[in-house]
Amino acid sequence: MASSKGGNTTAHINTLHHRLYHALNLGFRVCDEKEKKWKCTDIEIQRHVVKSISAFLDCFSRATANNRLIKDSISDIAGALVFILGCKNRAVVGLAANVVIRLIRIVPPSILHSYSLDLVESLSPLLSCQQFDVSLPCAVALNAILVNVRETKEKDAWKILEDAKTVVSVVGNLQNFSEGSMSVEWFQEMALLLSTIMLKWPRSRYSVWHNPTLMGILESVSQKPDMGLRVATLKLYSSLALCGHGANELLDNGKPMLDMMISCMEESSPQNARIEGLKLAQRLATGNRECLKMINMCSESLVKATIRTMGKWFLSSGKLEHDQMSLLVEACKLALITRWEGKHQIYFWKYRISETLLSLVVENFHSQSLDGYVSLDEEILVAEKVLNANYLPSLRSYVWDIIGFLAAHCEEEFDSILRGDELCLNFLVTCACLTFSRSVQKGYQICQNDIISASHSESASRAVLMMIYSPSKYISSRARVTLSFILEEGGEQNLNSLVNFLRYIPSSGGYILPNILQTTVCLVGLACYSSIPQYASFILRNQGLEILLSFCSWYQRNWENIGASSFAPSPQSTSEKRICCWVCTEDWDNKDAFLLYALLALAELVNHSFSEQNHAIELSVKSENLKDRLCTTLKEIRDETYGSGPRWYAAHILSYLGYYGFQHKLGKRLMGAYEDEEFSDMRLVFASGNSASVNKVIIAVSCPMLLPPKEGAHSGSTILTEKSQRTVQEIRMSANVDTLALVKLLEFAYSGYVEVESTTLKKLKTLARHCKAKVLLQMLSRRRPKWGSPIPGIDLTLALTPKLIHFSDVILVPKETNVAGFNCCMCSLTSPHAHSHRVILSSGCEYLRALFRSGMQESHLDRLNVPVSWLGLTKLVSWFYSDELPDPPSGCKWNNMDTEAKLDELQAYVEIYSLSEWWIMEDLQNDCAHVILCCLESARELSIKTIELAASFSMWKLVEAAANHAAPIYHQLRDSGELDELDDELVNLIRTAAVNFSQQGG
């Protein structure tokens, strides 16, 4: 006879099924809708039903869950369990919760999904029960349901959890944990449930990381030797780190946590502990700033643990076991922290990362020797065999990305730290170059639907690019030599195909890329080929420069239609994509990568054409038409909102044409103060008798080497001007200082940008080197930008520090006279105020410039009253000194602020908005409007108060914008009576906005 589980016959199952329904029939009731539902409050009947369900489920396993009897009974079983749990009878709910656990383990989620929300609603309130035999199985059951809840039901599930205060209950349970009175299993299951909730619902995270009591308990528990407690804590920390604010909270006092995390990665730890430790480290490294914060506390030990995990594994029957592969994948994901520059880079080389990576490429690598390869030709033959073996293909893309990032962040003198790892590195370079050359040879045969093959091609191509453009002369030279050798046969033919493919894109009239992967390989290929002189000449002869320039222009026109450029495996899982509150530094290989690759190739061609050996080509490149197109396109890229990589390389290429630096709004404002004697306090007198008036505070921040040493300050003469009683220090320059070079250096110091003729270039470079102007010197020397470098900006906030406070000549006073906790570290004044500088204020505000020049009494005072709050004044000062208006709290912090706190933040921006209209500061007003409208978008309930506040300042544009944000909730505002507080004119304005909103389809 047929059986279902453990020898249970069909007859036995039918008997238990009959008994089940005999018990269930005791509780069925006919409801108003004439639908039969299970409703019985008798405890003994409930217990009998639970036992009958348990006995029936004992006959089945997941393999036999498709049995007709169990499928037909699910609805009645789930209905009974939901009602029994909802009754909260402590004598039976623990038994019922355990039955739910068994039900979930047996019945597939696809069958149970219809009842998941009802089960969540009945289980959630029981978590606050003080009986462990109730709260423990409820936590296990609820976690099992939430893990499998469908995305379409997540919103409803969160509403249930929120109404039941589930997070509050679980946090309370964890806060009450005592190792002696509560089992480790109880803590683990509560932690696992909370971790699952935080993984799926970002709104749950704030109440956890913002709870200092819980965070203290977690730190204490994590230091205990019990590995079960440590793993549970790691899971909680990992879920918290999905929130950027939570990650920063963890890292602020993170040394004990990081030590525990790294100890769990060690080989002696259980598999699950090692994986959780690696996952936590990955999540803490989501952003550059947070990654460096972590690295500064544990760089060497973290890298050591990562490399040991990547390098210590073994094959079973020629295959890698699943658990070992999972561990390797997580370690490789963590090793992608090499994308960030930092001191961890040196430790990857110290612990022989090349050897470790090679063991993931070459089967039985440790039993082989690389010493026997006497020639590059022989090494290439061996590398071809290795690549054909296709060993551990799922890890190959990680290998190329890791070695590529390491090459990109090497220092010039890198070869001195290889320490015998050269052979492994050389072989990796050869394998990467071979993979790249194969991708180029495939051409149109590249299939982007084959994700693994596509990711190999894309990541290997990018790795070769990073090697060739590496600051390390050793790696760069090795990559060029190897690639040149590989490309000897058929190199120009393949190159011609790349040029023709790229020529087709802008000429086709289309607005999308024909093949993303092929375009990536094509552009990377041209960038690599262009770095090799003989191929650069070939590209130039075949109009490669014009074709690349046309592609850049096409990209600018179609930027919005171009998607992602990467097929490499994402370092984030599905749950990790639900991050919140992270402000991540952009990766050069993500944003506008196509444009970056094109500009890399363009930079090499321009460099090649301007070299001394290519005068004929130089003349063609310098033809006025092409030069004008080149300048126009590059300036647009440099000055627009493209990624940092394209902007850097656009500026790099422009340096060949006499343009150096980046044009910033703040720089343009400061240039207005340059040579303005009204606010200058230092005059540089040249041997020729000419002079330049400058401002010490600006020079002190942007080029301090130009200031005279303190001990020599008295050697210059001092002039007291009659108009404003200002003291101007006069410094006589040596006859050896070139006047024009110094003027150009001053222009760069003020604006971050300068145009220089070739005749002045050498003298300016010498002066920039002496004055340690690193950015300018890099551009004058035409050195390639280092991979990942941010755009150098102008930031004068250093002028507000105690070190430079003696340059301050005006104090800004807000309308508030008393602010709790205010303390000035620069002077003895106790009332709120901000030290500032007239030259910086006047450069950003025509009103203040006119005021300070007016000669009126106010122009001579050292205090200026500003009609904004203290919070508003701090934001205003930040804008003057950095051209950036500080944002209000974001994400979880903003969402969890009460209405009054949000209004305080919003009021500061409304005050500045009003002031900027009076002071005629249009850019600042636009910035304020943007922030205000973004706040209203996320908190429409603030619209009424904003309308009132804006109306009180007679800011009608802002009133109208706020009314538009209130329009979707007009009926709610009207019914709640909030509109009663407004004038009829304002109510009519909101009503009109609501009508327009409705007519436009809502």
Coordinates of C-alpha atoms in Angstrom, one line a residue, residues 368-694:
Q368 CA 52.5 23.9 -9.7
S369 CA 55.5 26.2 -10.2
L370 CA 55.7 29.3 -12.4
D371 CA 59.5 29.5 -12.3
G372 CA 59.9 27.4 -15.5
Y373 CA 58.4 29.9 -17.9
V374 CA 61.4 31.4 -19.5
S375 CA 59.6 33.5 -22.1
L376 CA 56.4 35.4 -22.4
D377 CA 55.4 33.3 -25.3
E378 CA 55.6 30.1 -23.2
E379 CA 53.7 31.8 -20.4
I380 CA 50.9 32.8 -22.8
L381 CA 50.6 29.1 -24.0
V382 CA 50.2 27.9 -20.4
A383 CA 47.7 30.7 -19.7
E384 CA 45.6 29.6 -22.7
K385 CA 45.4 26.1 -21.3
V386 CA 44.4 27.5 -17.9
L387 CA 41.6 29.6 -19.3
N388 CA 40.3 26.8 -21.5
A389 CA 40.0 24.6 -18.4
N390 CA 37.4 27.2 -17.1
Y391 CA 38.2 26.4 -13.4
L392 CA 35.7 27.9 -10.9
P393 CA 34.0 30.1 -13.5
S394 CA 31.5 31.7 -11.0
L395 CA 34.5 33.4 -9.2
R396 CA 36.4 34.6 -12.3
S397 CA 34.7 38.0 -12.5
Y398 CA 35.6 38.7 -8.8
V399 CA 39.2 37.8 -9.5
W400 CA 39.4 40.3 -12.4
D401 CA 37.7 43.1 -10.5
I402 CA 39.8 42.6 -7.4
I403 CA 43.2 42.6 -9.2
G404 CA 41.9 45.5 -11.4
F405 CA 41.1 47.7 -8.4
L406 CA 44.4 46.9 -6.7
A407 CA 46.3 47.9 -9.8
A408 CA 44.3 51.2 -10.1
H409 CA 45.2 52.2 -6.5
C410 CA 48.9 51.2 -6.6
E411 CA 51.5 53.8 -5.9
E412 CA 54.2 54.6 -8.4
E413 CA 56.9 52.8 -6.4
F414 CA 54.7 49.7 -6.0
D415 CA 57.3 47.2 -7.3
S416 CA 59.2 47.6 -4.0
I417 CA 56.5 45.9 -2.0
L418 CA 55.8 42.9 -4.2
R419 CA 58.1 40.7 -2.0
G420 CA 58.5 37.8 -4.3
D421 CA 54.9 37.8 -5.6
E422 CA 55.9 39.0 -9.1
L423 CA 55.5 35.7 -10.9
C424 CA 51.9 35.3 -9.7
L425 CA 51.0 38.9 -10.6
N426 CA 52.6 38.5 -14.0
F427 CA 50.6 35.3 -14.7
L428 CA 47.4 37.0 -13.6
V429 CA 48.1 39.9 -15.9
T430 CA 48.7 37.5 -18.8
C431 CA 45.4 35.6 -18.1
A432 CA 43.5 38.9 -17.9
C433 CA 45.1 40.2 -21.2
L434 CA 44.2 36.9 -22.9
T435 CA 40.6 37.0 -21.8
F436 CA 40.3 40.6 -22.9
S437 CA 41.9 39.9 -26.3
R438 CA 39.4 37.0 -26.8
S439 CA 36.5 39.3 -26.1
V440 CA 37.8 41.8 -28.7
Q441 CA 38.3 39.0 -31.3
K442 CA 34.7 37.7 -30.7
G443 CA 33.3 41.1 -31.8
Y444 CA 29.7 40.7 -32.8
Q445 CA 29.6 37.1 -31.4
I446 CA 29.7 38.4 -27.8
C447 CA 26.5 37.2 -26.2
Q448 CA 25.2 39.4 -23.4
N449 CA 22.5 36.8 -22.6
D450 CA 25.2 34.4 -21.3
I451 CA 25.7 36.3 -18.0
I452 CA 28.7 34.4 -16.8
S453 CA 30.6 34.7 -20.0
A454 CA 29.5 38.3 -20.4
S455 CA 30.7 39.2 -16.9
H456 CA 34.0 37.5 -17.6
S457 CA 34.5 39.6 -20.7
E458 CA 33.5 42.8 -19.1
S459 CA 35.4 42.4 -15.8
A460 CA 38.6 41.2 -17.5
S461 CA 38.5 44.1 -20.0
R462 CA 38.1 46.6 -17.2
A463 CA 40.9 44.9 -15.2
V464 CA 43.3 45.2 -18.2
L465 CA 42.3 48.9 -18.5
M466 CA 43.1 49.5 -14.9
M467 CA 46.4 47.7 -15.2
I468 CA 47.5 49.7 -18.2
Y469 CA 46.5 53.0 -16.5
S470 CA 47.9 52.0 -13.2
P471 CA 50.1 54.6 -11.4
S472 CA 52.5 51.7 -10.9
K473 CA 55.1 51.7 -13.6
Y474 CA 55.7 48.0 -13.0
I475 CA 52.1 46.9 -13.5
S476 CA 51.4 49.4 -16.3
S477 CA 54.5 48.4 -18.3
R478 CA 53.9 44.6 -17.8
A479 CA 50.3 45.0 -19.0
R480 CA 51.3 47.0 -22.1
V481 CA 54.1 44.6 -23.0
T482 CA 51.9 41.5 -22.5
L483 CA 49.0 43.0 -24.4
S484 CA 51.2 44.1 -27.3
F485 CA 52.7 40.6 -27.6
I486 CA 49.2 39.0 -27.6
L487 CA 47.9 41.5 -30.2
E488 CA 50.8 41.1 -32.6
E489 CA 48.8 38.7 -34.8
G490 CA 45.6 40.3 -36.2
G491 CA 45.9 43.4 -33.9
E492 CA 45.2 46.0 -36.6
Q493 CA 42.4 44.0 -38.0
N494 CA 40.6 43.7 -34.7
L495 CA 41.3 47.3 -34.0
N496 CA 39.7 48.3 -37.3
S497 CA 36.6 46.4 -36.3
L498 CA 36.5 48.3 -33.0
V499 CA 36.8 51.7 -34.8
N500 CA 34.1 50.8 -37.3
F501 CA 31.7 49.6 -34.6
L502 CA 32.1 52.8 -32.7
R503 CA 31.8 54.8 -35.9
Y504 CA 28.4 53.2 -36.5
I505 CA 26.8 54.3 -33.1
P506 CA 26.6 58.1 -33.7
S507 CA 26.0 57.7 -37.4
S508 CA 23.1 55.3 -37.1
G509 CA 20.7 58.0 -35.9
G510 CA 19.7 55.8 -32.9
Y511 CA 19.4 56.9 -29.4
I512 CA 20.2 53.7 -27.6
L513 CA 23.3 51.4 -27.6
P514 CA 23.1 48.5 -30.1
N515 CA 24.8 46.1 -27.7
I516 CA 25.8 47.1 -24.2
L517 CA 28.5 44.5 -23.6
Q518 CA 30.0 44.9 -27.1
T519 CA 30.1 48.7 -26.6
T520 CA 31.9 48.3 -23.3
V521 CA 34.5 45.9 -24.8
C522 CA 34.9 48.2 -27.8
L523 CA 35.5 51.4 -25.8
V524 CA 37.7 49.6 -23.3
G525 CA 39.6 48.1 -26.2
L526 CA 40.2 51.4 -27.8
A527 CA 41.4 52.9 -24.5
C528 CA 43.9 50.0 -24.2
Y529 CA 45.0 50.0 -27.8
S530 CA 45.5 53.8 -27.6
S531 CA 48.0 53.4 -24.9
I532 CA 50.3 51.4 -27.2
P533 CA 52.1 53.9 -29.6
Q534 CA 51.9 51.9 -32.8
Y535 CA 48.1 51.3 -32.4
A536 CA 47.6 54.9 -31.3
S537 CA 49.0 56.0 -34.7
F538 CA 46.8 53.6 -36.5
I539 CA 43.7 54.9 -34.7
L540 CA 44.6 58.5 -35.5
R541 CA 45.2 57.7 -39.2
N542 CA 41.7 56.1 -39.3
Q543 CA 40.0 59.2 -37.8
G544 CA 39.8 57.6 -34.4
L545 CA 39.9 60.9 -32.6
E546 CA 37.0 62.4 -34.6
I547 CA 35.0 59.1 -34.1
L548 CA 35.6 59.2 -30.3
L549 CA 34.6 62.9 -30.2
S550 CA 31.4 62.1 -32.2
F551 CA 30.6 59.3 -29.7
C552 CA 31.1 61.7 -26.8
S553 CA 28.7 64.2 -28.4
W554 CA 26.2 61.4 -29.1
Y555 CA 26.4 60.3 -25.5
Q556 CA 25.7 63.8 -24.3
R557 CA 22.6 64.0 -26.5
N558 CA 21.3 60.6 -25.5
W559 CA 22.5 60.4 -21.9
E560 CA 19.0 59.7 -20.4
N561 CA 18.5 56.7 -22.6
I562 CA 21.7 54.9 -21.7
G563 CA 21.5 52.4 -18.9
A564 CA 24.0 50.5 -16.8
S565 CA 27.3 49.4 -18.4
S566 CA 28.2 46.5 -16.2
F567 CA 27.5 42.7 -16.3
A568 CA 29.9 41.9 -13.4
P569 CA 28.2 40.0 -10.5
S570 CA 26.7 42.5 -8.1
P571 CA 28.3 42.4 -4.6
Q572 CA 24.8 42.9 -3.1
S573 CA 22.1 40.3 -2.6
T574 CA 18.4 41.0 -3.1
S575 CA 17.9 41.9 0.6
E576 CA 21.0 44.2 0.6
K577 CA 19.5 46.2 -2.3
R578 CA 16.9 47.4 0.3
I579 CA 19.5 49.7 1.8
C580 CA 18.4 53.1 3.2
C581 CA 20.0 56.3 4.3
W582 CA 23.3 55.6 2.6
V583 CA 25.2 58.5 0.9
C584 CA 27.7 56.6 -1.3
T585 CA 30.6 58.1 -3.2
E586 CA 30.1 57.3 -6.9
D587 CA 32.3 54.6 -8.5
W588 CA 34.2 55.6 -11.6
D589 CA 33.2 52.4 -13.3
N590 CA 29.4 52.9 -12.6
K591 CA 28.3 56.4 -13.5
D592 CA 28.8 57.4 -17.1
A593 CA 31.3 54.5 -17.6
F594 CA 30.9 54.5 -21.4
L595 CA 31.8 58.2 -21.5
L596 CA 34.8 57.6 -19.2
Y597 CA 36.2 54.8 -21.4
A598 CA 35.8 57.0 -24.5
L599 CA 37.6 59.9 -22.8
L600 CA 40.4 57.6 -21.7
A601 CA 41.0 56.6 -25.3
L602 CA 40.7 60.3 -26.4
A603 CA 43.3 61.3 -23.7
E604 CA 45.8 58.8 -25.0
L605 CA 45.3 59.9 -28.6
V606 CA 45.7 63.6 -27.7
N607 CA 48.8 62.8 -25.7
H608 CA 50.2 60.8 -28.6
S609 CA 49.4 63.5 -31.1
F610 CA 51.0 66.2 -29.0
S611 CA 54.2 64.3 -28.4
E612 CA 57.4 65.5 -30.0
Q613 CA 57.6 62.6 -32.3
N614 CA 54.3 63.3 -34.0
H615 CA 54.4 66.8 -35.4
A616 CA 52.5 66.0 -38.5
I617 CA 49.6 64.5 -36.6
E618 CA 49.8 67.4 -34.1
L619 CA 49.0 69.9 -36.8
S620 CA 45.9 68.0 -37.9
V621 CA 44.7 67.7 -34.3
K622 CA 45.3 71.4 -33.8
S623 CA 43.2 72.4 -36.8
E624 CA 40.9 75.1 -35.7
N625 CA 37.6 73.2 -36.5
L626 CA 38.6 70.1 -34.6
K627 CA 40.2 72.0 -31.7
D628 CA 37.0 74.1 -31.3
R629 CA 34.8 70.9 -31.3
L630 CA 37.2 69.3 -28.8
C631 CA 37.2 72.3 -26.5
T632 CA 33.4 72.8 -26.6
T633 CA 32.6 69.1 -26.0
L634 CA 35.2 68.7 -23.2
K635 CA 34.2 71.9 -21.4
E636 CA 30.5 70.8 -21.4
I637 CA 31.5 67.4 -19.9
R638 CA 33.8 69.0 -17.3
D639 CA 31.2 71.5 -16.2
E640 CA 28.0 69.4 -16.2
T641 CA 26.7 66.8 -13.8
Y642 CA 28.5 63.8 -15.2
G643 CA 30.4 61.3 -13.1
S644 CA 33.7 62.3 -11.5
G645 CA 35.7 60.1 -13.9
P646 CA 34.5 61.7 -17.2
R647 CA 34.8 65.2 -15.7
W648 CA 38.4 64.5 -14.5
Y649 CA 39.5 63.2 -17.9
A650 CA 37.8 66.0 -19.7
A651 CA 39.8 68.4 -17.6
H652 CA 42.9 66.3 -18.2
I653 CA 42.6 66.5 -22.0
L654 CA 41.8 70.2 -21.8
S655 CA 45.2 70.7 -20.1
Y656 CA 46.8 69.9 -23.4
L657 CA 44.9 72.9 -24.8
G658 CA 45.9 75.4 -22.1
Y659 CA 42.9 75.0 -19.7
Y660 CA 43.7 73.9 -16.2
G661 CA 41.3 73.0 -13.3
F662 CA 37.5 73.1 -12.8
Q663 CA 35.2 76.0 -12.9
H664 CA 33.1 76.3 -9.7
K665 CA 30.4 78.8 -8.8
L666 CA 32.3 79.6 -5.6
G667 CA 35.5 80.1 -7.6
K668 CA 33.8 82.5 -9.9
R669 CA 32.5 84.5 -7.0
L670 CA 35.9 84.6 -5.3
M671 CA 37.5 85.9 -8.5
G672 CA 35.3 89.0 -8.0
A673 CA 37.3 89.6 -4.8
Y674 CA 40.6 89.1 -6.5
E675 CA 42.4 92.4 -7.2
D676 CA 39.5 94.2 -5.3
E677 CA 41.5 96.6 -3.1
E678 CA 38.4 97.4 -1.0
F679 CA 38.7 94.1 0.9
S680 CA 42.3 93.2 0.4
D681 CA 44.7 93.0 3.4
M682 CA 47.9 92.1 1.6
R683 CA 49.7 93.5 -1.4
L684 CA 52.3 91.6 -3.3
V685 CA 54.8 94.1 -4.9
F686 CA 56.9 92.7 -7.8
A687 CA 60.3 93.8 -8.9
S688 CA 58.8 95.5 -11.9
G689 CA 56.8 97.8 -9.7
N690 CA 53.5 96.1 -10.5
S691 CA 51.5 94.7 -7.6
A692 CA 48.6 92.3 -6.8
S693 CA 46.1 92.9 -4.0
V694 CA 45.0 89.6 -2.2

